XYZ file of C-alpha atoms in Angstrom:
644
model
C -14.552 91.970 -11.257
C -13.517 88.079 -11.643
C -10.935 87.517 -14.250
C -11.507 84.589 -16.028
C -7.994 84.800 -18.319
C -6.200 81.317 -18.247
C -3.295 81.585 -15.979
C 0.404 80.903 -17.560
C 1.794 77.716 -16.157
C 5.971 77.318 -15.439
C 7.841 74.279 -14.682
C 8.777 73.942 -10.713
C 10.838 71.217 -9.428
C 8.440 68.262 -8.919
C 5.206 70.066 -10.044
C 3.923 73.147 -11.971
C 3.090 76.370 -10.316
C 1.117 79.334 -11.769
C 3.433 82.800 -12.052
C 1.949 86.087 -12.193
C -1.846 84.442 -12.171
C -4.570 87.003 -12.133
C -6.964 86.554 -8.969
C -10.216 84.943 -9.006
C -13.177 86.249 -6.667
C -12.274 82.879 -5.004
C -8.617 83.543 -3.716
C -7.798 87.201 -2.539
C -4.558 86.455 -0.457
C -1.288 87.808 -2.136
C 2.193 88.329 -1.146
C 4.611 90.398 -2.811
C 7.926 89.137 -2.764
C 11.182 90.978 -3.480
C 14.266 89.043 -4.824
C 17.974 89.829 -4.249
C 17.972 91.576 -7.951
C 14.901 94.073 -6.744
C 12.353 92.256 -8.821
C 8.849 91.906 -7.804
C 6.876 88.655 -7.263
C 3.436 88.077 -6.735
C 2.635 84.886 -4.618
C -0.796 83.523 -3.840
C -2.212 81.021 -1.195
C -3.395 78.783 -4.144
C 0.071 78.644 -5.411
C 1.431 77.434 -2.051
C -1.065 74.863 -1.816
C -0.233 73.393 -5.207
C 3.432 73.653 -4.491
C 3.220 71.951 -1.009
C 0.949 69.159 -2.248
C 3.440 68.474 -5.105
C 6.488 68.518 -2.580
C 4.518 66.097 -0.422
C 3.530 63.615 -3.035
C 7.289 63.630 -4.059
C 8.383 62.503 -0.967
C 5.637 59.931 -0.667
C 5.965 58.180 -3.705
C 9.049 59.567 -5.536
C 7.903 57.613 -8.778
C 4.639 59.456 -8.962
C 3.886 62.029 -11.932
C 4.328 65.627 -11.313
C 1.051 66.328 -12.013
C -1.515 66.184 -8.596
C -5.290 65.957 -8.567
C -6.304 69.271 -7.599
C -9.054 67.491 -5.463
C -6.703 65.982 -3.179
C -4.138 68.773 -2.986
C -5.820 70.449 0.257
C -5.524 67.408 2.541
C -2.142 66.413 1.328
C -1.419 70.295 2.133
C -2.644 70.549 5.547
C -0.653 67.162 6.295
C 2.380 68.459 5.528
C 2.004 72.073 7.010
C 0.887 70.338 10.012
C 4.272 68.713 10.844
C 5.648 72.249 10.592
C 3.228 73.842 13.035
C 1.279 75.965 10.255
C -2.232 74.650 9.682
C -3.337 76.368 6.162
C -1.971 78.328 3.501
C -3.000 81.432 4.909
C -0.744 80.759 8.156
C 1.930 80.351 5.752
C 1.148 83.670 4.003
C 1.088 85.670 7.380
C 4.426 83.661 8.393
C 6.027 84.917 5.201
C 4.794 88.427 5.502
C 6.152 88.383 9.248
C 9.979 89.452 9.776
C 11.135 86.023 10.375
C 9.559 85.187 6.712
C 11.879 87.447 4.709
C 14.840 85.068 3.654
C 11.962 82.688 2.867
C 10.575 85.219 0.761
C 13.717 85.946 -1.050
C 14.616 82.145 -1.593
C 10.900 81.635 -3.142
C 11.281 84.724 -5.507
C 14.534 83.776 -6.764
C 13.263 80.356 -7.564
C 10.046 81.820 -9.270
C 12.381 84.264 -11.482
C 14.711 81.327 -12.357
C 11.307 79.457 -13.613
C 10.442 82.407 -15.736
C 13.824 82.720 -17.138
C 13.911 79.053 -17.973
C 10.551 79.119 -19.891
C 11.819 82.399 -21.537
C 14.796 80.362 -23.015
C 12.481 77.626 -24.280
C 10.298 80.170 -25.994
C 13.680 81.611 -27.776
C 14.823 78.233 -28.898
C 10.947 77.466 -30.301
C 11.300 80.968 -31.853
C 14.824 80.382 -33.507
C 13.672 77.106 -34.819
C 10.523 78.689 -36.298
C 12.953 81.226 -37.854
C 15.163 78.601 -39.389
C 12.343 76.652 -40.965
C 10.820 79.945 -42.631
C 14.009 80.942 -44.195
C 14.374 77.350 -45.563
C 10.846 77.829 -47.315
C 11.766 81.211 -48.689
C 14.934 79.913 -50.337
C 12.797 76.939 -51.555
C 10.470 79.325 -52.755
C 12.790 81.611 -54.242
C 14.374 78.857 -55.948
C 11.133 77.998 -57.656
C 10.602 81.485 -58.817
C 13.976 81.819 -60.202
C 13.131 78.618 -62.226
C 9.780 80.246 -63.520
C 11.326 83.118 -64.625
C 13.957 81.244 -66.808
C 10.976 79.464 -68.283
C 9.234 82.481 -68.858
C 12.396 84.166 -70.667
C 12.701 81.037 -72.838
C 8.954 81.574 -73.785
C 9.625 85.276 -74.575
C 12.597 84.553 -76.765
C 10.457 81.781 -78.352
C 7.695 84.572 -79.061
C 9.923 87.100 -80.055
C 11.620 84.555 -82.705
C 8.194 83.706 -84.126
C 7.077 87.498 -84.272
C 9.838 88.228 -86.463
C 9.397 85.552 -88.628
C 5.916 86.515 -89.182
C 6.993 90.048 -89.688
C 9.511 88.894 -92.358
C 6.811 87.066 -93.993
C 4.345 89.867 -93.873
C 6.944 92.138 -95.697
C 7.396 89.411 -98.573
C 3.806 89.471 -98.912
C 3.807 93.515 -98.948
C 6.947 93.792 -101.159
C 5.338 91.278 -103.516
C 2.046 92.994 -103.845
C 1.253 93.646 -107.526
C 1.284 97.026 -109.424
C -2.677 96.974 -109.670
C -2.798 96.991 -105.877
C -0.784 99.984 -105.613
C -2.655 101.802 -108.702
C -5.685 101.505 -106.553
C -3.911 102.809 -103.431
C -2.484 105.862 -105.689
C -6.015 106.437 -106.706
C -7.480 106.496 -103.030
C -4.569 109.005 -101.995
C -5.779 111.148 -104.821
C -9.315 111.181 -104.032
C -8.542 111.680 -100.178
C -6.317 114.846 -101.380
C -9.134 116.144 -103.190
C -11.375 115.945 -100.321
C -8.714 117.380 -98.332
C -8.188 120.277 -100.237
C -11.814 121.074 -100.519
C -12.248 121.041 -97.064
C -9.354 123.217 -96.325
C -10.362 125.706 -98.915
C -13.873 125.958 -96.896
C -11.881 126.491 -93.629
C -9.765 128.941 -94.942
C -12.779 131.050 -96.220
C -14.263 130.823 -92.561
C -10.624 131.716 -91.319
C -10.723 134.923 -93.555
C -14.326 136.025 -92.060
C -12.980 135.040 -88.684
C -9.812 137.332 -89.111
C -11.931 140.324 -90.516
C -14.024 139.761 -87.052
C -10.962 139.922 -85.067
C -9.615 142.785 -87.035
C -13.126 144.894 -86.146
C -12.746 143.946 -82.816
C -8.932 144.946 -82.331
C -10.169 148.458 -83.948
C -13.262 148.549 -81.754
C -10.658 148.049 -78.795
C -8.460 150.766 -79.987
C -11.402 153.252 -80.111
C -12.204 152.176 -76.386
C -8.726 152.961 -75.273
C -8.376 155.837 -76.951
C -12.168 157.322 -75.884
C -11.505 156.473 -72.172
C -7.927 158.079 -72.469
C -9.184 161.251 -73.553
C -11.677 160.793 -70.541
C -9.031 159.958 -68.193
C -6.949 163.065 -69.316
C -9.987 165.228 -68.451
C -10.626 163.568 -64.992
C -6.878 164.215 -64.553
C -7.130 167.801 -65.243
C -10.242 167.811 -62.672
C -7.874 166.341 -59.965
C -5.058 168.748 -60.484
C -7.084 171.928 -60.519
C -9.601 170.699 -57.638
C -6.043 169.958 -55.626
C -4.811 173.633 -57.052
C -7.794 175.100 -55.606
C -7.904 173.498 -52.522
C -4.218 174.909 -51.759
C -5.247 178.077 -52.832
C -2.789 180.764 -51.253
C -0.661 178.267 -49.724
C 2.715 176.312 -50.697
C 0.873 173.347 -51.679
C 0.386 174.809 -54.963
C 4.118 174.227 -56.037
C 3.767 170.604 -55.052
C 0.893 170.637 -57.750
C 3.112 172.162 -60.290
C 5.885 170.112 -59.205
C 3.852 166.681 -59.865
C 2.914 168.232 -63.253
C 6.698 169.057 -64.054
C 7.753 165.493 -63.061
C 5.381 163.635 -65.263
C 6.159 165.767 -68.281
C 9.904 164.765 -67.721
C 8.957 161.374 -67.482
C 7.017 161.579 -70.685
C 10.122 163.522 -72.213
C 12.485 160.387 -71.426
C 9.876 158.095 -73.040
C 9.803 160.125 -76.452
C 13.322 160.098 -76.726
C 13.578 156.015 -76.967
C 10.736 155.977 -79.595
C 12.146 152.807 -80.654
C 11.018 151.089 -77.398
C 7.364 151.585 -78.236
C 5.020 151.064 -80.927
C 3.343 154.007 -83.037
C 0.211 154.222 -81.042
C 1.868 154.047 -77.824
C 4.145 156.958 -78.644
C 0.905 158.942 -80.032
C -0.700 158.450 -76.665
C 2.436 159.682 -74.905
C 2.456 162.583 -77.128
C -1.069 163.670 -76.349
C -0.553 163.031 -72.681
C 2.496 165.615 -72.915
C 0.735 168.198 -74.665
C -2.304 167.656 -72.012
C -0.021 168.240 -69.096
C 1.711 170.987 -70.642
C -1.687 172.860 -71.243
C -3.144 172.189 -67.619
C 0.488 173.311 -66.291
C 0.432 176.787 -68.307
C -2.888 177.328 -67.299
C -2.442 177.145 -63.564
C 0.623 179.547 -64.150
C -1.104 181.842 -65.778
C -4.132 182.211 -63.595
C -3.266 181.175 -60.242
C -3.586 184.640 -58.686
C -7.585 184.692 -59.639
C -9.783 183.471 -57.057
C -11.366 179.898 -57.375
C -14.448 181.009 -58.943
C -12.877 183.290 -61.425
C -10.144 180.463 -62.451
C -12.946 177.940 -62.889
C -14.953 180.401 -65.040
C -11.902 181.559 -67.169
C -11.063 177.751 -67.695
C -15.040 177.217 -68.690
C -15.044 179.724 -71.302
C -11.502 178.618 -72.653
C -13.125 175.086 -73.075
C -16.278 175.989 -74.282
C -14.193 178.124 -77.390
C -12.038 175.186 -78.042
C -15.246 173.032 -78.259
C -16.739 175.086 -80.987
C -13.769 175.230 -82.927
C -13.427 171.372 -82.911
C -17.436 171.287 -83.585
C -16.717 173.179 -86.811
C -13.681 171.392 -87.949
C -15.592 168.057 -87.315
C -18.373 169.459 -89.483
C -15.903 170.544 -91.906
C -14.157 167.017 -92.345
C -17.430 164.971 -92.439
C -18.317 167.484 -95.697
C -15.176 166.488 -97.559
C -15.745 165.271 -101.061
C -13.167 163.723 -103.383
C -12.086 159.995 -103.886
C -12.688 157.188 -101.451
C -9.418 157.372 -100.194
C -9.595 161.093 -99.468
C -13.012 160.581 -97.989
C -11.881 157.715 -95.317
C -9.016 159.840 -94.220
C -11.262 162.823 -93.747
C -13.397 160.422 -91.674
C -10.908 159.274 -89.642
C -9.623 162.503 -88.489
C -13.367 163.554 -87.750
C -13.731 160.445 -85.241
C -10.728 161.099 -83.517
C -11.009 164.518 -83.156
C -14.737 163.533 -81.862
C -13.154 161.600 -79.124
C -11.370 164.593 -77.805
C -14.132 166.725 -78.498
C -16.207 164.466 -76.095
C -13.345 164.612 -73.616
C -13.551 168.286 -73.380
C -17.292 168.114 -72.832
C -16.646 165.614 -69.777
C -14.057 168.352 -68.382
C -16.608 171.310 -68.785
C -19.176 169.327 -67.159
C -16.644 168.853 -64.097
C -15.706 172.045 -63.862
C -19.218 173.539 -63.895
C -19.885 171.069 -60.749
C -17.048 172.514 -58.990
C -18.061 176.089 -59.831
C -21.635 175.275 -58.518
C -20.121 173.638 -55.277
C -18.003 176.875 -54.988
C -20.951 178.934 -55.145
C -23.359 176.655 -52.642
C -25.392 175.605 -55.676
C -24.561 171.901 -55.155
C -23.580 169.897 -52.242
C -21.076 166.626 -52.247
C -21.898 163.602 -50.733
C -19.779 160.457 -50.058
C -20.971 156.998 -50.794
C -22.687 156.620 -47.455
C -24.601 159.971 -48.319
C -22.790 162.077 -45.702
C -22.108 165.724 -46.814
C -18.249 166.157 -47.635
C -16.386 169.252 -49.066
C -13.729 167.478 -51.097
C -14.374 166.167 -54.564
C -11.667 163.379 -53.887
C -14.198 162.220 -51.269
C -17.068 162.684 -52.975
C -19.222 160.220 -54.560
C -22.279 162.356 -55.641
C -23.083 165.930 -56.712
C -26.619 166.920 -55.996
C -28.285 170.505 -56.245
C -29.992 171.854 -53.345
C -33.334 171.121 -54.542
C -32.176 167.239 -55.068
C -30.710 167.221 -51.851
C -33.930 168.451 -50.292
C -35.927 165.760 -52.192
C -33.946 162.729 -51.528
C -31.793 161.003 -49.271
C -29.096 158.747 -50.358
C -28.563 155.100 -48.619
C -26.046 152.657 -49.141
C -27.015 149.187 -47.903
C -26.045 145.641 -48.829
C -24.005 146.830 -51.773
C -26.847 148.917 -53.354
C -27.805 152.471 -53.559
C -31.219 154.049 -52.697
C -32.911 157.431 -52.932
C -35.223 157.880 -50.236
C -37.769 160.316 -49.709
C -37.528 162.970 -46.850
C -40.325 161.173 -44.787
C -38.552 157.982 -45.122
C -36.125 157.248 -42.335
C -32.862 155.437 -43.374
C -32.448 153.879 -39.949
C -35.931 152.283 -40.374
C -35.257 151.154 -43.931
C -35.420 147.544 -43.151
C -39.015 148.095 -41.877
C -40.298 149.615 -45.458
C -42.483 147.761 -47.770
C -40.942 145.739 -50.820
C -42.563 147.882 -53.130
C -41.023 151.426 -51.417
C -37.444 149.662 -51.639
C -38.056 148.787 -55.248
C -38.877 152.208 -55.702
C -36.049 153.608 -53.963
C -33.875 151.437 -55.987
C -35.314 152.511 -59.421
C -34.924 156.352 -58.273
C -31.374 156.103 -57.857
C -30.728 154.093 -61.153
C -32.768 156.817 -63.235
C -30.864 159.973 -61.226
C -27.464 157.850 -61.356
C -26.229 159.542 -64.312
C -27.142 163.211 -63.110
C -25.715 163.029 -59.750
C -23.140 160.573 -59.623
C -19.497 162.169 -59.737
C -18.068 162.152 -63.112
C -15.090 160.069 -61.724
C -17.009 157.115 -60.440
C -19.541 157.383 -63.584
C -16.803 156.967 -66.242
C -15.000 154.446 -64.058
C -18.154 152.402 -63.844
C -18.997 152.797 -67.576
C -15.381 151.925 -68.576
C -15.630 148.499 -66.813
C -18.888 147.765 -68.068
C -17.560 148.560 -71.560
C -14.402 146.381 -71.422
C -16.384 143.375 -69.604
C -18.637 143.353 -72.710
C -15.520 143.545 -75.042
C -13.673 140.897 -73.192
C -16.532 138.685 -73.336
C -16.642 139.035 -77.224
C -12.787 138.577 -77.407
C -12.858 135.528 -75.216
C -15.463 134.248 -77.694
C -13.350 134.949 -80.601
C -10.348 133.517 -79.553
C -11.983 130.094 -78.771
C -13.103 130.099 -81.949
C -9.665 131.141 -83.475
C -7.875 128.577 -81.517
C -10.476 125.656 -82.707
C -9.801 127.048 -86.506
C -6.120 127.071 -86.057
C -6.461 123.481 -84.817
C -8.593 122.350 -87.632
C -6.458 123.954 -90.311
C -3.270 122.429 -88.817
C -4.697 118.937 -88.609
C -5.836 119.058 -92.462
C -2.498 120.375 -93.869
C -0.897 117.544 -91.617
C -2.985 115.027 -93.230
C -2.472 116.524 -96.565
C 1.440 116.396 -95.941
C 1.313 112.957 -94.959
C -1.074 111.822 -97.678
C 1.414 113.647 -100.628
C 4.302 111.823 -99.110
C 2.703 108.562 -99.198
C 1.588 109.329 -102.717
C 5.168 110.374 -103.941
C 6.368 107.043 -102.789
C 3.823 104.846 -104.374
C 4.429 106.995 -107.476
C 8.051 106.124 -107.897
C 6.992 102.258 -107.279
C 4.357 102.689 -110.356
C 6.771 104.309 -112.518
C 9.448 101.508 -111.884
C 6.898 98.911 -112.652
C 8.018 96.730 -109.918
C 7.669 96.654 -105.968
C 10.576 96.472 -103.723
C 12.036 93.168 -103.198
C 10.831 91.661 -106.407
C 12.553 91.458 -110.041
C 11.973 94.538 -112.301
C 9.361 94.056 -115.012
C 8.283 97.416 -116.721
C 5.532 96.355 -118.849
C 2.301 98.106 -119.331
C 0.494 94.901 -117.914
C 2.453 95.008 -114.492
C 2.471 99.181 -114.309
C -0.942 100.016 -114.973
C -1.468 103.997 -114.869
C -3.760 104.879 -112.087
C -6.927 106.460 -113.316
C -8.804 107.755 -110.259
C -12.569 109.002 -110.721
C -12.179 112.453 -109.378
C -13.585 115.589 -109.908
C -10.609 117.282 -109.478
C -6.861 116.329 -109.534
C -4.926 117.767 -106.964
C -1.520 118.557 -107.736
C 1.632 118.840 -105.881
C 2.079 122.606 -106.342
C -1.719 123.041 -105.344
C -0.945 121.565 -102.210
C 1.967 123.601 -101.540
C -0.106 126.748 -102.266
C -2.326 125.310 -99.722
C 0.031 124.812 -97.204
C 1.307 128.194 -97.261
C -2.213 129.518 -96.909
C -3.084 127.265 -94.043
C 0.005 128.657 -92.455
C -0.378 132.376 -93.110
C -3.827 131.875 -91.724
C -3.031 130.246 -88.680
C -0.277 132.989 -87.608
C -3.250 135.810 -88.693
C -5.469 134.038 -86.593
C -3.318 134.014 -83.454
C -2.009 137.653 -84.025
C -4.358 139.208 -81.502
C -4.416 136.941 -78.537
C -1.441 134.562 -78.872
C -2.074 131.405 -76.350
C 0.538 128.974 -75.182
C -1.027 126.200 -77.588
C -0.876 128.644 -80.506
C 2.871 129.158 -79.989
C 3.435 125.657 -79.478
C 1.736 125.020 -82.987
C 3.739 127.749 -84.641
C 6.963 126.518 -83.003
C 6.281 123.015 -84.492
C 5.481 124.213 -88.020
C 8.980 125.672 -87.777
C 10.918 122.608 -86.911
C 13.183 121.032 -88.827
C 13.854 117.236 -90.242
C 16.152 116.896 -87.197
C 13.450 118.283 -84.545
C 15.252 121.625 -84.178
C 13.687 125.286 -84.870
C 16.373 127.585 -86.284
C 17.837 130.119 -83.899
C 16.497 133.316 -85.842
C 12.982 131.615 -85.464
C 13.546 131.128 -81.824
C 14.573 134.837 -81.495
C 11.481 135.942 -83.145
C 9.020 133.371 -81.308
C 10.562 134.829 -77.964
C 9.622 138.052 -78.735
C 5.625 137.180 -78.741
C 4.143 138.006 -75.423
C 1.301 135.585 -74.397
C -2.055 137.576 -74.511
C -0.705 140.624 -75.999
C -1.180 141.245 -79.596
C 1.810 140.313 -81.881
C 3.977 143.411 -83.309
C 3.511 144.206 -86.857
C 7.320 143.657 -87.321
C 7.042 140.432 -85.850
C 4.190 139.239 -88.127
C 6.048 140.590 -91.106
C 9.133 138.526 -90.428
C 7.187 135.493 -89.807
C 4.796 135.681 -92.811
C 8.254 136.130 -95.075
C 8.991 132.734 -93.980
C 5.763 131.370 -94.907
C 6.330 130.192 -98.320
C 9.363 128.482 -97.673
C 8.045 126.738 -94.820
C 5.070 125.431 -96.909
C 7.150 124.555 -99.968
C 6.821 120.888 -101.470
C 8.922 119.331 -104.260
C 6.492 118.165 -107.197
C 6.580 114.826 -108.768
C 8.212 114.890 -112.074
C 10.222 112.667 -114.251
C 12.036 109.926 -112.456
C 15.980 109.507 -112.927
C 17.656 106.172 -113.296
C 19.177 106.656 -109.692
C 15.862 106.851 -108.304
C 14.848 103.344 -109.983
C 17.911 101.955 -108.553
C 17.022 102.552 -104.749
C 14.176 103.953 -103.141
C 14.929 107.842 -102.267
C 14.677 108.865 -98.842
C 12.104 111.449 -98.268
C 12.604 114.121 -95.667
C 10.856 117.220 -94.678
C 12.257 120.294 -96.191
C 13.968 122.839 -94.023
C 12.500 126.193 -95.191
C 15.645 127.869 -93.469
C 18.489 125.880 -95.104
C 20.943 128.222 -96.867
C 22.582 125.370 -98.780
C 20.778 124.694 -102.276
C 19.886 120.813 -102.741
C 20.570 120.616 -106.670
C 17.840 117.450 -107.671
C 16.330 116.567 -110.921
C 13.334 118.046 -109.625
C 14.304 121.703 -109.297
């Protein structure tokens, strides 16, 4: 394909020749020249023709221009070459390719390289000139920019001066405001305080209701944990007994007893350090230790029996305990007396009832184990295969149920198939048959499911529902805390402004003006309010608001609530007292605040929200405005003022 790019021309003595010219379809003759410096140069026939024509023209007419008309070039070249016996440019190319033309090739190549270097130097000169020109322009622009910045700085200084003058003028106007305007402002502050006081009282009532809900939810969570704690003890008892029976007659029985002893010793160590745990946790440790000791004693006493006899003995013993517990529960529920006595009896009955239910679970598990040993029931794993160990079993079915149904687990669901339904052909069943198989499983699941799996499943569902309630109440609590704190902050700010304005009214003049204490210049504010809020009432409201904020965050402290609590205890210097920092550091996010920590924080609430009431103004206060700062509830140095 022809290359139509324009060739680059370089100067040559007496004319111009083309260097490194891409060839067209009309000129395909090249000669590669190698210089003494081992550089490669391409020379074409068209270049030679132009070169020779230029030389001839210079010879015939020294005063002619360097440029030769292209139309005349071939004839002049032919005349020149004829004198030397070479007729065409191709003859010259052939000659140069011969051994005799190597010297000429080197001369031509060196000349072409020299021409290229000359042009490169010219380009560098032009480039340096452009760089100097651009630098001069840049210096000029930079000077203009500096001049513009200097003018802008002068204008800013003038603007700042004018702004300061306007501010000073505005201060003079503000200072010269009359007492009547101050009285109207005082009335507006009082009106706003009354509205905020009513709003805060309403929010406090809502917070009390929310606190009751949180307290009920906390008690409910404790009951759930206690119930499943008893269930877990029963399940652990079944696991210990199952492992002991599977190792019947072997040394592995001692491993089971050793495991029990290790856990009992660990609980002993926890109980020896009661100060590190709360009361409820200590109670759980004690119950767990008693349970394990009872289990250990039973295994030691009846280990010589056969598995079936050991299970029957354990079932009889637990049934006797259940009868005694049922009688005790009935007795507690029939207690009569004052309200406190009845409530205490009901609480004991409920606690005993949870242990009673836990023993029922243990008895049911023991009966399943006994039925499996006697061959009355079979164990199945999660996929419906028969197994021999309760540790692997997900389902326990009687012989009759095992004949009537087949368990299938597919795509995360369980199905109970009839004997004539092939599990391998489940995908070919009708949709109604699949739905019926799923319903059959859901209906019989409580009867055939392994107790451990059933209890863990129910526990997950119950705690999931409880957590949803807890999250909902926590969101409401966070919103309520923010609203109460916002209203309290606004009341503090309004009271500060009202106190400052009250001093102005009592002095009868504004700062910057001459005192003129007359009834006319200092009118008494008489706001038309349904309820006047006194400073002491504001202080009481602050105490209540801070107390309710703390109670709302008790069950589930969040990072936001801890930040709010820390800011409430922050002093005028922006620092939180070290004693309070230590208390706040003991609070764990997402964990209920310990009662001792709550008591320590509640003790500081009265001092935290204390406000000084507005009383008679001393002569010193009339001479200079009093500097109001927020009180520090943790200061141990009494500040004696006329207001105390």
